[in-house]
JSON list of C-alpha atoms in Angstrom, two decimals:
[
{"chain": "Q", "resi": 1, "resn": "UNK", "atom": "CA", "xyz": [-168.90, -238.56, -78.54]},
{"chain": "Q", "resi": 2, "resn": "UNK", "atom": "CA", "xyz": [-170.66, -235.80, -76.20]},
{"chain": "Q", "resi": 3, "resn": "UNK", "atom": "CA", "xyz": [-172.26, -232.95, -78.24]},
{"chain": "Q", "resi": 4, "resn": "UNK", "atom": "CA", "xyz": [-174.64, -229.70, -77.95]},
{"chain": "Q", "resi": 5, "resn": "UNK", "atom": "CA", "xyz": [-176.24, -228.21, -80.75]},
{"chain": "Q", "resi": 6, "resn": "UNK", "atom": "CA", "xyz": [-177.56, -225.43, -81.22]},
{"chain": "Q", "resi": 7, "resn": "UNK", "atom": "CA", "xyz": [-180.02, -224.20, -84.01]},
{"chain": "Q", "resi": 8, "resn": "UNK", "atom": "CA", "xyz": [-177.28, -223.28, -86.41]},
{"chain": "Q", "resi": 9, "resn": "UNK", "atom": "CA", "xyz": [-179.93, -220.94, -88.53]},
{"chain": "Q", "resi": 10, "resn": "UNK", "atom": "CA", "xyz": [-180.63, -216.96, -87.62]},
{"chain": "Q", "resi": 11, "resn": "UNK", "atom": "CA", "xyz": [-183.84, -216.59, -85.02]},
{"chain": "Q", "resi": 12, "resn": "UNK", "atom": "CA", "xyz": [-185.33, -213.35, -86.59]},
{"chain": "Q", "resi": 13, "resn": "UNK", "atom": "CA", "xyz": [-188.05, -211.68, -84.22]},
{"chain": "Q", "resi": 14, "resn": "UNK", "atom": "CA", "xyz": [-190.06, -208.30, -83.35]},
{"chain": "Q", "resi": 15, "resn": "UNK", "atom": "CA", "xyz": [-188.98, -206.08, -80.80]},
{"chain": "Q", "resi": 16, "resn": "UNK", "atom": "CA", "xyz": [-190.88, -206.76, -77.53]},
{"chain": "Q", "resi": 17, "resn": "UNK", "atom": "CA", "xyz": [-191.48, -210.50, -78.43]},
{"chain": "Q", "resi": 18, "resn": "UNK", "atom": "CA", "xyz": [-189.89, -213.13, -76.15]},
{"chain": "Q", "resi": 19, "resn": "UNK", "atom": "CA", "xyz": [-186.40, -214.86, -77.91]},
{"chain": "Q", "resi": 20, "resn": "UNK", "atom": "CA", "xyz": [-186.69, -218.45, -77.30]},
{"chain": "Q", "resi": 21, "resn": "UNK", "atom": "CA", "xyz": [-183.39, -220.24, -78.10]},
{"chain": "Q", "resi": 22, "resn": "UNK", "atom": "CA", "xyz": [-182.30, -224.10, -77.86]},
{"chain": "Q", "resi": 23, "resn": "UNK", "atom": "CA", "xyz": [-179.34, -225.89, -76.66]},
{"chain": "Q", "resi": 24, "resn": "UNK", "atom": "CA", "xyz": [-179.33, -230.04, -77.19]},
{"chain": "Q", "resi": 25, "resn": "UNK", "atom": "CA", "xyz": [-176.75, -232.57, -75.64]},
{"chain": "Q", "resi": 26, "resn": "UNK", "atom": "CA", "xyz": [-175.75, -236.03, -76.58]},
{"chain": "Q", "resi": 27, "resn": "UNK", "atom": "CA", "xyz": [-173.99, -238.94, -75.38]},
{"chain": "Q", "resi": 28, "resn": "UNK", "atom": "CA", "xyz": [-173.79, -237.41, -71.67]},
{"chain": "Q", "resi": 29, "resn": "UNK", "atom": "CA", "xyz": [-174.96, -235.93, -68.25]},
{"chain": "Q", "resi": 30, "resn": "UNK", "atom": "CA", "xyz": [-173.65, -232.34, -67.99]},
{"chain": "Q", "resi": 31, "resn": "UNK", "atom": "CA", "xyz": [-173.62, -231.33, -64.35]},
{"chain": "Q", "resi": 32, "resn": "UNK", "atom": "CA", "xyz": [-174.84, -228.21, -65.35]},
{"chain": "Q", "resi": 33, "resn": "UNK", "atom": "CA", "xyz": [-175.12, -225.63, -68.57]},
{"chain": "Q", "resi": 34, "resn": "UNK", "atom": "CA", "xyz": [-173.75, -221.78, -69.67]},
{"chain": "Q", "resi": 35, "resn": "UNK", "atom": "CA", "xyz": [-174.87, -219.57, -71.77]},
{"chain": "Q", "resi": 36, "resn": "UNK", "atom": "CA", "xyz": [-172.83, -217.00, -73.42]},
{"chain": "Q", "resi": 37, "resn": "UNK", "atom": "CA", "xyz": [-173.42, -214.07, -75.35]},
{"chain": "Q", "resi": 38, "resn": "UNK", "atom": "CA", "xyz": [-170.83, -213.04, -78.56]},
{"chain": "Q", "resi": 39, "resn": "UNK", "atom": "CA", "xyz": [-171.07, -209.83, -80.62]},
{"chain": "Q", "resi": 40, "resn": "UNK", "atom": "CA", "xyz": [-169.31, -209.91, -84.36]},
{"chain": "Q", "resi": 41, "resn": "UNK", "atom": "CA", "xyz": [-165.30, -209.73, -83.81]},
{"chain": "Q", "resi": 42, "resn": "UNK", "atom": "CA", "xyz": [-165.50, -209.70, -79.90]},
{"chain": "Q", "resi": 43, "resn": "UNK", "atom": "CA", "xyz": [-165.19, -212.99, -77.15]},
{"chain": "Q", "resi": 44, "resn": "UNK", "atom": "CA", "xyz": [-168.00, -214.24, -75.33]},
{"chain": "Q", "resi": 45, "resn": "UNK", "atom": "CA", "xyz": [-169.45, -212.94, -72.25]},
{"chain": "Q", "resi": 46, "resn": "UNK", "atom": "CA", "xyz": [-170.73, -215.38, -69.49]},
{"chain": "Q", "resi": 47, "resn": "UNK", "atom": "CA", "xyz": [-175.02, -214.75, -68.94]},
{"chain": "Q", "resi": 48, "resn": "UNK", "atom": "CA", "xyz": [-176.15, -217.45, -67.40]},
{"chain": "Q", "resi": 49, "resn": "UNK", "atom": "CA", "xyz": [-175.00, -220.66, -65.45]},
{"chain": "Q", "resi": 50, "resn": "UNK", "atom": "CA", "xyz": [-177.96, -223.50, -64.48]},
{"chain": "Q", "resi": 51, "resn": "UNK", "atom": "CA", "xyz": [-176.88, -226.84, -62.43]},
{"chain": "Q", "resi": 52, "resn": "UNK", "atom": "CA", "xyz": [-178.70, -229.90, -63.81]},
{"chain": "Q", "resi": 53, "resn": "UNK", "atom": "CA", "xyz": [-180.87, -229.70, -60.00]},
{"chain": "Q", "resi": 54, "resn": "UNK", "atom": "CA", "xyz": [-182.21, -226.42, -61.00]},
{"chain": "Q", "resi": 55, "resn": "UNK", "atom": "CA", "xyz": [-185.12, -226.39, -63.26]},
{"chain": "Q", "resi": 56, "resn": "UNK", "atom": "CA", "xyz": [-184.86, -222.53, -63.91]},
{"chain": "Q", "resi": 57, "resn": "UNK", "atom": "CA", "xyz": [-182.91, -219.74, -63.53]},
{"chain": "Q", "resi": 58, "resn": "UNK", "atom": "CA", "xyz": [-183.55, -216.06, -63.91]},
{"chain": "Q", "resi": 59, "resn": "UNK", "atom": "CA", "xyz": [-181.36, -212.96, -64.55]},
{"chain": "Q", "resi": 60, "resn": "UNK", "atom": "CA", "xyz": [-183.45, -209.75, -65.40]},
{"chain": "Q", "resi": 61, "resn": "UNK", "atom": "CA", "xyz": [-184.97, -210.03, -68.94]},
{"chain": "Q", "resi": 62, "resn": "UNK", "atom": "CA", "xyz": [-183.52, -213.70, -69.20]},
{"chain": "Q", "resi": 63, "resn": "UNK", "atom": "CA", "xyz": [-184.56, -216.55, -68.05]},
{"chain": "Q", "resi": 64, "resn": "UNK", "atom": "CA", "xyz": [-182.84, -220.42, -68.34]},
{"chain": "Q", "resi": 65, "resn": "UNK", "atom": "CA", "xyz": [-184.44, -223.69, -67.81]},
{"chain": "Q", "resi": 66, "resn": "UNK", "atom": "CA", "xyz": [-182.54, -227.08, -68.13]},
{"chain": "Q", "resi": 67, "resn": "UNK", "atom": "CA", "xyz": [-184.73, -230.48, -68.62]},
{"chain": "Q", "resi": 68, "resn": "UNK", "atom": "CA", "xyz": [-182.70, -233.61, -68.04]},
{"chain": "Q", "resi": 69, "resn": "UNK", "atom": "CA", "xyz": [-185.32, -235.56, -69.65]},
{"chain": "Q", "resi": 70, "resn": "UNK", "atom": "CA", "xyz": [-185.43, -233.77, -73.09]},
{"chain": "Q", "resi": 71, "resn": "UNK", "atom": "CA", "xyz": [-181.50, -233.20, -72.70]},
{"chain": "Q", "resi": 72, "resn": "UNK", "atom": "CA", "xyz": [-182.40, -230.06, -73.55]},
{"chain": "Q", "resi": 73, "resn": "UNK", "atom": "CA", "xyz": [-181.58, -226.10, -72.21]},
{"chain": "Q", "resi": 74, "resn": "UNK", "atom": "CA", "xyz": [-183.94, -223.16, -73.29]},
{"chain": "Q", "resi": 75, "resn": "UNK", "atom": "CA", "xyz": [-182.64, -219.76, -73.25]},
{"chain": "Q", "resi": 76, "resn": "UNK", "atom": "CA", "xyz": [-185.65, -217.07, -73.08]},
{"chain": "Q", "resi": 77, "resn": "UNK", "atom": "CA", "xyz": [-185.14, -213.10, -73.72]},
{"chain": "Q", "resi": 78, "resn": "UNK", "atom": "CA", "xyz": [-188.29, -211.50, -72.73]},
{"chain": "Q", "resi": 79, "resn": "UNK", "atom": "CA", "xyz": [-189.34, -208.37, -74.22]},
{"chain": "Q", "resi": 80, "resn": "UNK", "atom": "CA", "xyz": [-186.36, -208.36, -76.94]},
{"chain": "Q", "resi": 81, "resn": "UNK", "atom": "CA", "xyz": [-184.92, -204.95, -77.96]},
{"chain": "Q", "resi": 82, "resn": "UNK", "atom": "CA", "xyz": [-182.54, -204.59, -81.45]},
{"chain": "Q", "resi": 83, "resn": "UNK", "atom": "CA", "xyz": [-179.32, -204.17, -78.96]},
{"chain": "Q", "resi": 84, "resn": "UNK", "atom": "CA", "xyz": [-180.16, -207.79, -77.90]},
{"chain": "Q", "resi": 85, "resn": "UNK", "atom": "CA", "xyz": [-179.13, -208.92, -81.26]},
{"chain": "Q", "resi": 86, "resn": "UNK", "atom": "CA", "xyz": [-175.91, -211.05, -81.04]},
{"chain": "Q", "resi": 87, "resn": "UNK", "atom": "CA", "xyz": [-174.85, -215.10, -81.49]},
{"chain": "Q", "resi": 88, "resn": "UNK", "atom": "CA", "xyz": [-175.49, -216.70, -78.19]},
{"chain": "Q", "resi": 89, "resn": "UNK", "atom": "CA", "xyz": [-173.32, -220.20, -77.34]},
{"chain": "Q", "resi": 90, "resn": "UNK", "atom": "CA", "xyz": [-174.52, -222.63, -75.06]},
{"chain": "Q", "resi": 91, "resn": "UNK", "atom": "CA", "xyz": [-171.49, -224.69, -73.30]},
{"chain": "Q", "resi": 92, "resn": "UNK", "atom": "CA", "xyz": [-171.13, -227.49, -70.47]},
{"chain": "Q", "resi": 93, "resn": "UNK", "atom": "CA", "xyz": [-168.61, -229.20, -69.20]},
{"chain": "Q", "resi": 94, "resn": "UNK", "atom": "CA", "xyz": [-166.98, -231.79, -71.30]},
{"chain": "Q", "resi": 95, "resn": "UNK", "atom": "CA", "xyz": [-165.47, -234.00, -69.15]},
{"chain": "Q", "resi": 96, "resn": "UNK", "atom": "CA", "xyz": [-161.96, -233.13, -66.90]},
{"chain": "Q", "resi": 97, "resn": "UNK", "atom": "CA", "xyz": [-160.51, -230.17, -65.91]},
{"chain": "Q", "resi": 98, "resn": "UNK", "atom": "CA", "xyz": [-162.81, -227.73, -66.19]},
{"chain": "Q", "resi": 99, "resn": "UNK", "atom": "CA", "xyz": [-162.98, -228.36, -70.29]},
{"chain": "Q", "resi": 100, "resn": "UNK", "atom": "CA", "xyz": [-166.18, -226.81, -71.69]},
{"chain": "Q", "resi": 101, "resn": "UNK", "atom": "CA", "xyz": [-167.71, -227.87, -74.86]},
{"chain": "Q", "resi": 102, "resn": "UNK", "atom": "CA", "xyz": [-169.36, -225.43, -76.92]},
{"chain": "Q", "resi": 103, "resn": "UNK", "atom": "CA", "xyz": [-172.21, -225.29, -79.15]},
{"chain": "Q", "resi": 104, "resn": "UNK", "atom": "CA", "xyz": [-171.89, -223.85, -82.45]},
{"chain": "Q", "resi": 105, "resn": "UNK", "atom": "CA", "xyz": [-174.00, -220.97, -81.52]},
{"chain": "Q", "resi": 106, "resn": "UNK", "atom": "CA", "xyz": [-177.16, -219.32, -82.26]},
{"chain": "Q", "resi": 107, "resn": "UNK", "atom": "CA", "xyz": [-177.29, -215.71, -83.96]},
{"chain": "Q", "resi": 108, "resn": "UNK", "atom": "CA", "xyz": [-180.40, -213.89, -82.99]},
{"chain": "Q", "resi": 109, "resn": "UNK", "atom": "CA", "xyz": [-181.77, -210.64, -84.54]},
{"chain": "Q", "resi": 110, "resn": "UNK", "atom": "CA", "xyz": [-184.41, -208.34, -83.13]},
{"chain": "Q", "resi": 111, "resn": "UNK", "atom": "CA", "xyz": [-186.15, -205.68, -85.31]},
{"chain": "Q", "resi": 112, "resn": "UNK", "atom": "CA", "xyz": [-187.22, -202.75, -84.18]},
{"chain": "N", "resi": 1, "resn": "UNK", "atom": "CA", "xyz": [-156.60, -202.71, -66.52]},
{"chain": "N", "resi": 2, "resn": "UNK", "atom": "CA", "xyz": [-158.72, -205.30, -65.77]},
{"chain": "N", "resi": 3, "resn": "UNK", "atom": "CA", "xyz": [-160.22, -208.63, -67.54]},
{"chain": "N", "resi": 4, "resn": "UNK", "atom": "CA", "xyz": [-158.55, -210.33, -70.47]},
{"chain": "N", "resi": 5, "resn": "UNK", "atom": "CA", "xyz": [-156.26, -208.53, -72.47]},
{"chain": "N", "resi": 6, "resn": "UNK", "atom": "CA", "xyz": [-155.27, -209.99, -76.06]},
{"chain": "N", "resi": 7, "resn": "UNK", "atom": "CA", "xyz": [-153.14, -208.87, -78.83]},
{"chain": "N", "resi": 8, "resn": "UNK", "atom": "CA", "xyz": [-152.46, -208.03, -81.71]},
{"chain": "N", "resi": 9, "resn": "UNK", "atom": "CA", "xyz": [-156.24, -207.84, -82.00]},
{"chain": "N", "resi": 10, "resn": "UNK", "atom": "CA", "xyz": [-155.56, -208.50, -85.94]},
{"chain": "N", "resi": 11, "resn": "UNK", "atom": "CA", "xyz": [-152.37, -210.40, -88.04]},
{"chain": "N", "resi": 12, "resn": "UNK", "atom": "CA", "xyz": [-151.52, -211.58, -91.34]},
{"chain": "N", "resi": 13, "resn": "UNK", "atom": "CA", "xyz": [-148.90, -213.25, -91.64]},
{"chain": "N", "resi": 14, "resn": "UNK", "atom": "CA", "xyz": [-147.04, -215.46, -94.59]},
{"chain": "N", "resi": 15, "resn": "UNK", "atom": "CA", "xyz": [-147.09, -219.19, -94.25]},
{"chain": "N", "resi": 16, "resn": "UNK", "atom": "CA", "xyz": [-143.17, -219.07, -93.61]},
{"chain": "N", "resi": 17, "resn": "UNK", "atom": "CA", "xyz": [-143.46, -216.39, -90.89]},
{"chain": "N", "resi": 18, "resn": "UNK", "atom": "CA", "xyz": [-142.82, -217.29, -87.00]},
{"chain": "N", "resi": 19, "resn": "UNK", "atom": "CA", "xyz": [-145.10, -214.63, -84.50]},
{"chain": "N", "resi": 20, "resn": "UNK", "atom": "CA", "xyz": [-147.06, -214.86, -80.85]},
{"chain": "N", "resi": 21, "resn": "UNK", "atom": "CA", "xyz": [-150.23, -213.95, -79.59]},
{"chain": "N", "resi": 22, "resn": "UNK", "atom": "CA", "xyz": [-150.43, -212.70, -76.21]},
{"chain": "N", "resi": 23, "resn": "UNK", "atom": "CA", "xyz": [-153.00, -212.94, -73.61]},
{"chain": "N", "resi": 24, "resn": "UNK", "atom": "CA", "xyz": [-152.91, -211.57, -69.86]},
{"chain": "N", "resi": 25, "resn": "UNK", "atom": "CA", "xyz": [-155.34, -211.76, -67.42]},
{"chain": "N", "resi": 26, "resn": "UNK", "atom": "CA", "xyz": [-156.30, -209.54, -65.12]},
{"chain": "N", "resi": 27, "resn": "UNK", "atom": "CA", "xyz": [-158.49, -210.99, -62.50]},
{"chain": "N", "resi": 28, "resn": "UNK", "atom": "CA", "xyz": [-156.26, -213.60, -60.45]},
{"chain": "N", "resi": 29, "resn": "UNK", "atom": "CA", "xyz": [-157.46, -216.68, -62.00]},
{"chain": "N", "resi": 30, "resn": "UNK", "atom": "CA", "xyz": [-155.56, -220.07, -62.54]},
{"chain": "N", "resi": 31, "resn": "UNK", "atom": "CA", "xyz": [-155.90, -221.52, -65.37]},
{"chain": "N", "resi": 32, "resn": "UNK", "atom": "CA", "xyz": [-156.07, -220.23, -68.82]},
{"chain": "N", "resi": 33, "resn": "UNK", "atom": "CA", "xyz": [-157.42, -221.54, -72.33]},
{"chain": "N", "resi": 34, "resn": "UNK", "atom": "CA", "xyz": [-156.65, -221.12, -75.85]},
{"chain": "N", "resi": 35, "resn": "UNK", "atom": "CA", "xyz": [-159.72, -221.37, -78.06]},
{"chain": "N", "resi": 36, "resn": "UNK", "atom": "CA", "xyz": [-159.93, -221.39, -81.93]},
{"chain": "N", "resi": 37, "resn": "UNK", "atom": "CA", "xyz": [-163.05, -220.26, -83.38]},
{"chain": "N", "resi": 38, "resn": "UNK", "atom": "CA", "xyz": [-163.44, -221.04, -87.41]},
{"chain": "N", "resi": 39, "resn": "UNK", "atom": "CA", "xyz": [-166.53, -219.69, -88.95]},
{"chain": "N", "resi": 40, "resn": "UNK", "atom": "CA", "xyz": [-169.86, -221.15, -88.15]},
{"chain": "N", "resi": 41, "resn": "UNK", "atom": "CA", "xyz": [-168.10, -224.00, -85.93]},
{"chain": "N", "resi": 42, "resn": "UNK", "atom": "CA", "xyz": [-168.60, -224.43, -82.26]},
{"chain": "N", "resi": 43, "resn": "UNK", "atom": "CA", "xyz": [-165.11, -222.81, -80.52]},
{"chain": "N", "resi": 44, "resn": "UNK", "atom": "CA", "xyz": [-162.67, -225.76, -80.33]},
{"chain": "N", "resi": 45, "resn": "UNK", "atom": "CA", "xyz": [-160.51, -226.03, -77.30]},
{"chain": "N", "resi": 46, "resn": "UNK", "atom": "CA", "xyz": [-156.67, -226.32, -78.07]},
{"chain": "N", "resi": 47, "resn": "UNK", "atom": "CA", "xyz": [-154.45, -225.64, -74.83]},
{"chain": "N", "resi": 48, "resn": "UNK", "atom": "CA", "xyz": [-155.21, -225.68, -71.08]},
{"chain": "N", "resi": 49, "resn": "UNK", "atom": "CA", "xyz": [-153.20, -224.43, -68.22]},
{"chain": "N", "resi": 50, "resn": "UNK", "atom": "CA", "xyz": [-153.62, -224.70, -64.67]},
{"chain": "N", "resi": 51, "resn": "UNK", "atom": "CA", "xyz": [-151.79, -222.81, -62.28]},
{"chain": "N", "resi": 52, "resn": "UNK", "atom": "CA", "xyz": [-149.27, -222.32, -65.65]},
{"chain": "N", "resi": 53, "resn": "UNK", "atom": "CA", "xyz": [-148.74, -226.45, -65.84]},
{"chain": "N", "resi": 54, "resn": "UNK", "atom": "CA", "xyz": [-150.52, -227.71, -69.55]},
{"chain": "N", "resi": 55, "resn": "UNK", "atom": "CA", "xyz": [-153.08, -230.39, -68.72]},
{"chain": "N", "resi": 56, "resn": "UNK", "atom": "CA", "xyz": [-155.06, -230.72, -71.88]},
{"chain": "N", "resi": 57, "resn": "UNK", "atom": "CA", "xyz": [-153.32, -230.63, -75.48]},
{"chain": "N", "resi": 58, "resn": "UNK", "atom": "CA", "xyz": [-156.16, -231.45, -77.71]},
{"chain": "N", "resi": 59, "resn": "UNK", "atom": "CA", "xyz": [-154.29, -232.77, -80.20]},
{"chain": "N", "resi": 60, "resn": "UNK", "atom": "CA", "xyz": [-153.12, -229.45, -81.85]},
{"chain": "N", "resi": 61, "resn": "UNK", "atom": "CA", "xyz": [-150.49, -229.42, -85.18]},
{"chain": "N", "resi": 62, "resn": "UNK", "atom": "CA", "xyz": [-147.56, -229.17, -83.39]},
{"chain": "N", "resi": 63, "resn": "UNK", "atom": "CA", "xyz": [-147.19, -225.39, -85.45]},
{"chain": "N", "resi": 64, "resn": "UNK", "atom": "CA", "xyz": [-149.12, -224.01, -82.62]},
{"chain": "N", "resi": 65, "resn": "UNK", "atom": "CA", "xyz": [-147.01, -223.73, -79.67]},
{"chain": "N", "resi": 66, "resn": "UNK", "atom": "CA", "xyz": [-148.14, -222.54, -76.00]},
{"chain": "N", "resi": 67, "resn": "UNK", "atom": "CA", "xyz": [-146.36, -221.03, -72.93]},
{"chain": "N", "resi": 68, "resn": "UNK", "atom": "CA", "xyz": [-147.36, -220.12, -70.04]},
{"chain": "N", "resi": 69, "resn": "UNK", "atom": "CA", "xyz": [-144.26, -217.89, -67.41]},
{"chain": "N", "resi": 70, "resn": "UNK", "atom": "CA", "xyz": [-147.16, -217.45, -64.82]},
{"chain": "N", "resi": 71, "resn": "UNK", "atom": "CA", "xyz": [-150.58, -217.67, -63.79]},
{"chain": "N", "resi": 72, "resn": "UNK", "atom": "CA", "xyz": [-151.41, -214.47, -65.50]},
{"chain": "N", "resi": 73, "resn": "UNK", "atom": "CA", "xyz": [-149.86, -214.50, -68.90]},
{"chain": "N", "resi": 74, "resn": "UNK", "atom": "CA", "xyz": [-150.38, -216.97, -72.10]},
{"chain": "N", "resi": 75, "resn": "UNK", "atom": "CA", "xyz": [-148.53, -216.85, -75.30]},
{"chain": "N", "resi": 76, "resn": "UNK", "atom": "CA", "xyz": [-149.47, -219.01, -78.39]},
{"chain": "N", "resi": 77, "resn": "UNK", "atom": "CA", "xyz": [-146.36, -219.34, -80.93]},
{"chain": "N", "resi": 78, "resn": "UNK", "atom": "CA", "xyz": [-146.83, -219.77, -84.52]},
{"chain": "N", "resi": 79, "resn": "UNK", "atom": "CA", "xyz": [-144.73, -221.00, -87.14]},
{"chain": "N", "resi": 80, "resn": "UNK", "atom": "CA", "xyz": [-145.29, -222.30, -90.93]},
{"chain": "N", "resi": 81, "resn": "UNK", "atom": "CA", "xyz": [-149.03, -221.87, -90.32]},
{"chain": "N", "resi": 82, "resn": "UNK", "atom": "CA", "xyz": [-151.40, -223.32, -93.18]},
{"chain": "N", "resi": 83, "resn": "UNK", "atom": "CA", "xyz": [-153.93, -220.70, -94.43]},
{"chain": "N", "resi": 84, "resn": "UNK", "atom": "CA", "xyz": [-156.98, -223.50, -93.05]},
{"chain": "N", "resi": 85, "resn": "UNK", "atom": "CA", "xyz": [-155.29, -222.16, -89.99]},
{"chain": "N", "resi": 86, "resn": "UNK", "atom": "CA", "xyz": [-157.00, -218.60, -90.95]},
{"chain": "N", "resi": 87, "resn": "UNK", "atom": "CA", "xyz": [-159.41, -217.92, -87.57]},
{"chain": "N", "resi": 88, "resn": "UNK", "atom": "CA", "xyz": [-160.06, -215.80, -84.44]},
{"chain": "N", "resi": 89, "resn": "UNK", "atom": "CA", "xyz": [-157.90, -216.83, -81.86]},
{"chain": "N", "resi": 90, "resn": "UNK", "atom": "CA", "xyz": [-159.49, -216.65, -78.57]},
{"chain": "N", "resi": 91, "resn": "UNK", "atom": "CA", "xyz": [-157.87, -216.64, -74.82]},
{"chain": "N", "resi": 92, "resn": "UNK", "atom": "CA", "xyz": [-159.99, -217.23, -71.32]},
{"chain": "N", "resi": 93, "resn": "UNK", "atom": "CA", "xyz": [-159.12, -217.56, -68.34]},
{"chain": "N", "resi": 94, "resn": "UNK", "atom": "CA", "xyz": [-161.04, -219.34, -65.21]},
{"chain": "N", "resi": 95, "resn": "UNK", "atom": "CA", "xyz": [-161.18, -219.42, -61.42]},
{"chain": "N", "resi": 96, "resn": "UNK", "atom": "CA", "xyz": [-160.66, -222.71, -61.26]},
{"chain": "N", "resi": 97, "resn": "UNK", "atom": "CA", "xyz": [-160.30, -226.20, -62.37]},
{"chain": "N", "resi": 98, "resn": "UNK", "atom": "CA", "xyz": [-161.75, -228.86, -60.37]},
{"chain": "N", "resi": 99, "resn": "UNK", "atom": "CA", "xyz": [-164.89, -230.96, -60.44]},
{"chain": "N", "resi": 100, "resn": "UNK", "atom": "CA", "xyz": [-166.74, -228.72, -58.08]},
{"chain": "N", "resi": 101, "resn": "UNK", "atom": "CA", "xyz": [-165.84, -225.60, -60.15]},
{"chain": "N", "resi": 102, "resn": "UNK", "atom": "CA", "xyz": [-168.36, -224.41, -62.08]},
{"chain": "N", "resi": 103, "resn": "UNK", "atom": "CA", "xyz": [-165.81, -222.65, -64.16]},
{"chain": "N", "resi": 104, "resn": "UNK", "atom": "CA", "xyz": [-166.95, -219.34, -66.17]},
{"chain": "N", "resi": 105, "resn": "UNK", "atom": "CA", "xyz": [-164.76, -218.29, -68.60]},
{"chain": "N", "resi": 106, "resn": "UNK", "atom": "CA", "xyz": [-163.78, -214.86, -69.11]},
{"chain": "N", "resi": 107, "resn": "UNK", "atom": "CA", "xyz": [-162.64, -214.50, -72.74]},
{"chain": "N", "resi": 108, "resn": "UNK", "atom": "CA", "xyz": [-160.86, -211.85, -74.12]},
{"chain": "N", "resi": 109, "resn": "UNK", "atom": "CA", "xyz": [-161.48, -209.84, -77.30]},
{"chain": "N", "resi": 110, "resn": "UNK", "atom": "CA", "xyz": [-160.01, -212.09, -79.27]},
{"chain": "N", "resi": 111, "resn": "UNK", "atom": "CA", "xyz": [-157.13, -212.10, -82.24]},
{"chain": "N", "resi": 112, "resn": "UNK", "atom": "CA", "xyz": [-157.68, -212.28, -85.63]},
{"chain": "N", "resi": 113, "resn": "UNK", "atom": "CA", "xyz": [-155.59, -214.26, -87.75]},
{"chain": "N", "resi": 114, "resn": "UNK", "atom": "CA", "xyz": [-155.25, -214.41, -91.65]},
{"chain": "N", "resi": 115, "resn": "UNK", "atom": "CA", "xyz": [-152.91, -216.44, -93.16]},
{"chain": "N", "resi": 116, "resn": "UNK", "atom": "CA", "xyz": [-151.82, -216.34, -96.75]}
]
């Protein structure tokens, strides 16, 4: 069955180093990936959409890159600060209507 | 107001008890989702609507129970809820729904359920 995982363990870095985060897919050919940010007892926010035709994508301190090969999406936060420090889901469509799979998430934590 | 609105934002409620989450968007989108999101598992997608007609049921205990009177307002029923069923309860809402949509969801803030 189609699947993206995600790194289930904490990422646990300096302030000012770059976050480097993973999102892996099996058993299909997303069109393209999302990234989504989620603070404790709130929804997710939409960052970052890349097509499977882009390689990378940038948005201020983040940065996305999707490799087809590897079935594999890299989300980057370059230099981190603590308010960065939040679970981040990686999601793609599924298959019909619009239905978006989602990773399990990765919780990162940035330390002053 | 603007975005997704959900509440309550928390309930408990008994296993025998009947109440409804409500979720109402804000930003003239068509179709809107129920997520559940258990700890430490990827969200799980329960009901879709599309211009307020259901067209994905992902096989959901028939104790959850969606409606949808328009395109801007979603209500989840529940009734004789198991306490496994214990979990933030999450509504988006999309743009649209076909294969050229790219589809970002806008979630709200989510409602917290605890079932004893």
């Amino acid at each position: 069955s189609q699947k993206i995982e995600q790194n289930s363990e904490a990422l646990n870095i300096q302030e000012g180093k770059t976050a480097t985060l993973t999102c892996n897919y099996t058993n299909y050919s997303p069109a393209y990936l999302q990234w989504y940010r989620q603070d404790p007892g709130r929804g997710p926010v939409f960052l970052l959409l890349i097509r499977e035709n882009e390689k990378e994508k940038r948005k201020e301190r983040l940065k996305v890159t999707f490799d087809t090969t590897l079935k594999q999406s890299l989300f980057h936060i370059t230099a981190s600060q603590p308010a960065d420090s939040a679970t981040y889901l990686c999601a793609s469509r599924g298959g019909g209507y619009n239905k978006l799979i989602f990773g399990a998430g990765t919780r990162l934590a940035v330390h002053p | 107001e603007t975005g997704v609105t959900q509440t309550p934002r928390h309930l408990v409620m008994g296993m025998t008890n009947k109440k409804s989450l409500k979720c109402e968007q804000h930003l003239g989108h068509n179709a809107m989702y129920w997520y559940k999101q258990s700890a430490k598992k990827p969200l799980e997608l329960m009901f879709v609507y599309s211009l307020e007609e259901r067209v994905e049921n992902n096989s959901v205990p028939s104790r959850f129970s969606p409606e949808c009177p328009n395109s801007s307002h979603l209500f989840l029923h529940l009734h004789t809820l198991q306490p496994e069923d214990s979990a933030l309860y999450l509504c988006a809402s999309s743009q649209g729904m076909g294969e050229q949509d790219t589809g970002e969801l806008f979630f709200g803030e989510g409602s917290r359920l605890t079932v004893l």
